PDB file of C-alpha atoms in Angstrom:
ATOM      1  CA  UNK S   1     -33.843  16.231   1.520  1.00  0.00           C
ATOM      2  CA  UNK S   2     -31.942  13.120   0.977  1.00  0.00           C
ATOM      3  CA  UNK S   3     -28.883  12.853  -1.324  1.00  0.00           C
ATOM      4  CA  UNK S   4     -28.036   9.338  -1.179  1.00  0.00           C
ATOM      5  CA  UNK S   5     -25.212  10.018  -4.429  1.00  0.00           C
ATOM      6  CA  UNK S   6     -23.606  13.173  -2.320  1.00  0.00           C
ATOM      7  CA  UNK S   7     -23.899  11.253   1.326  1.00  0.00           C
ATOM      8  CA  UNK S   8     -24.473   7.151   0.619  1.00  0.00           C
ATOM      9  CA  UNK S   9     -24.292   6.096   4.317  1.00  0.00           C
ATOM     10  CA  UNK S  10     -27.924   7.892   4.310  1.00  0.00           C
ATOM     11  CA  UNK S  11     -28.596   5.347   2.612  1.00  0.00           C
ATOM     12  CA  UNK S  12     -28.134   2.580   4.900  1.00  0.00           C
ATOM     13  CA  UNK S  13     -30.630   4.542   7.427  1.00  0.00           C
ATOM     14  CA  UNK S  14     -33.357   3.352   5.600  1.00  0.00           C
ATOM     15  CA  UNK S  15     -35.508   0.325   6.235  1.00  0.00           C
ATOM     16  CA  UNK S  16     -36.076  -1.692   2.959  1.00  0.00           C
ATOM     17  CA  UNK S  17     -39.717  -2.823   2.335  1.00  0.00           C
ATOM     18  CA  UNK S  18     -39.641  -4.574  -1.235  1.00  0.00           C
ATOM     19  CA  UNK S  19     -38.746  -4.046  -4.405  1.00  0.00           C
ATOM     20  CA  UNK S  20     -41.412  -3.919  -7.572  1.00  0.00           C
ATOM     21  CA  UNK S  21     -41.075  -3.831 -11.788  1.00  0.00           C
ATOM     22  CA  UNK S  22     -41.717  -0.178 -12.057  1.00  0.00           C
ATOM     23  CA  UNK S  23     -44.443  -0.857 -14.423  1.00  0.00           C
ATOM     24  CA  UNK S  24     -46.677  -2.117 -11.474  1.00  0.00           C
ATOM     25  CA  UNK S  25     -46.343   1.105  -9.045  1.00  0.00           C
ATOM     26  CA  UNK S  26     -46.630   3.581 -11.999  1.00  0.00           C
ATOM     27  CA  UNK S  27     -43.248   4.396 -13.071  1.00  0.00           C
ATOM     28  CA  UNK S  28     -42.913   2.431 -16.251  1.00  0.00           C
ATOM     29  CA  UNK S  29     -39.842   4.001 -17.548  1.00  0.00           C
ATOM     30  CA  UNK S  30     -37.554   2.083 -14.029  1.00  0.00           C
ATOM     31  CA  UNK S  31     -37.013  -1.550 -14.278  1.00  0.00           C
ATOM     32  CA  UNK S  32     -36.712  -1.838 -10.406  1.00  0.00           C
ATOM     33  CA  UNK S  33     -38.559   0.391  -8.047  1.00  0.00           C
ATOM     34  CA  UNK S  34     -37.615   0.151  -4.418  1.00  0.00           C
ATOM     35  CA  UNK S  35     -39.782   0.575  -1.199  1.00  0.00           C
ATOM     36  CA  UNK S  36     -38.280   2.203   1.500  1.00  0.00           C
ATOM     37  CA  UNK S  37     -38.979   3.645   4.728  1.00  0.00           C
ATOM     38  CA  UNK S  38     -37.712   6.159   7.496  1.00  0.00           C
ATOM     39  CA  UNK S  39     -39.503   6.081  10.242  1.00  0.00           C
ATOM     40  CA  UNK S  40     -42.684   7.561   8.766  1.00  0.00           C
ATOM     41  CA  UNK S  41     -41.424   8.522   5.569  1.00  0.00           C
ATOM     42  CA  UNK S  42     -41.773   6.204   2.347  1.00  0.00           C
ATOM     43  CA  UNK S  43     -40.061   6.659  -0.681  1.00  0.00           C
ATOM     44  CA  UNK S  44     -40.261   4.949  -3.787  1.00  0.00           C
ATOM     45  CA  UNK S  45     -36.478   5.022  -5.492  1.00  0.00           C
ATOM     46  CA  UNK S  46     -34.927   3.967  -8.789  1.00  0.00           C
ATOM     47  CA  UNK S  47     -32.701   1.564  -7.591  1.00  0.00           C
ATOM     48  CA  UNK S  48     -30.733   2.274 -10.524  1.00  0.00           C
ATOM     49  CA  UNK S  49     -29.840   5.805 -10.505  1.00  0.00           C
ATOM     50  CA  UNK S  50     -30.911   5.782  -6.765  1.00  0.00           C
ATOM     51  CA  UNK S  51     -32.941   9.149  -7.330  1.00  0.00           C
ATOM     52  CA  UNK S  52     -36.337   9.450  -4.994  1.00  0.00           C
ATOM     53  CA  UNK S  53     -39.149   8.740  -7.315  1.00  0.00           C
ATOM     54  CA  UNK S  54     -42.071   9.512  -4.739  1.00  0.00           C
ATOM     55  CA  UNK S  55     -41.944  10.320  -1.196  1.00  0.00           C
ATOM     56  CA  UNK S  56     -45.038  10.534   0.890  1.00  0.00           C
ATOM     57  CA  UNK S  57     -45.626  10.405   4.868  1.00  0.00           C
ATOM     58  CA  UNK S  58     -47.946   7.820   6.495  1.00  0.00           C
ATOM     59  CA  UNK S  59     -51.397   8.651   7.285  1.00  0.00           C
ATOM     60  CA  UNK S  60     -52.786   7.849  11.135  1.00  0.00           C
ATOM     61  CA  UNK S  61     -55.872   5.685  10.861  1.00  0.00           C
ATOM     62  CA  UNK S  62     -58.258   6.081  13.003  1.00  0.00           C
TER      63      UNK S  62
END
C-alpha cells in the first residue's frame, strides 16, 4: 500500500485532518495519532514511527 519510510514524498499526498493522544482513538500505546486522508481513504498513523495504524474507506450516506 503506502510506504511512507521507502517513498516519503507519498507522504505529502495526503490531506492532514488532526492529530489526537492515541489514548482517545484506541491506540494507547502512540502518544500522537494522526488523521489523514486520500481522497476517500483515511488512515490513522503513528506520527512517530509513521507506520499506518488503521486504514478504512468512507462510507456513502444515503
Amino acid at each position: 500500500m503506502f510506504d511512507f519510510e521507502a517513498n516519503p514524498t507519498l507522504f505529502r499526498k495526503l490531506r492532514w485532518s488532526s492529530d489526537w493522544n492515541g489514548d482517545e482513538v484506541g491506540f494507547p500505546d502512540v502518544s500522537v495519532v494522526g488523521y489523514y486522508t486520500y481522497y476517500d481513504l483515511n488512515f490513522y498513523i503513528d506520527m512517530e514511527t509513521l507506520s499506518i495504524l488503521e486504514a478504512w474507506f468512507d462510507e456513502d450516506e444515503e
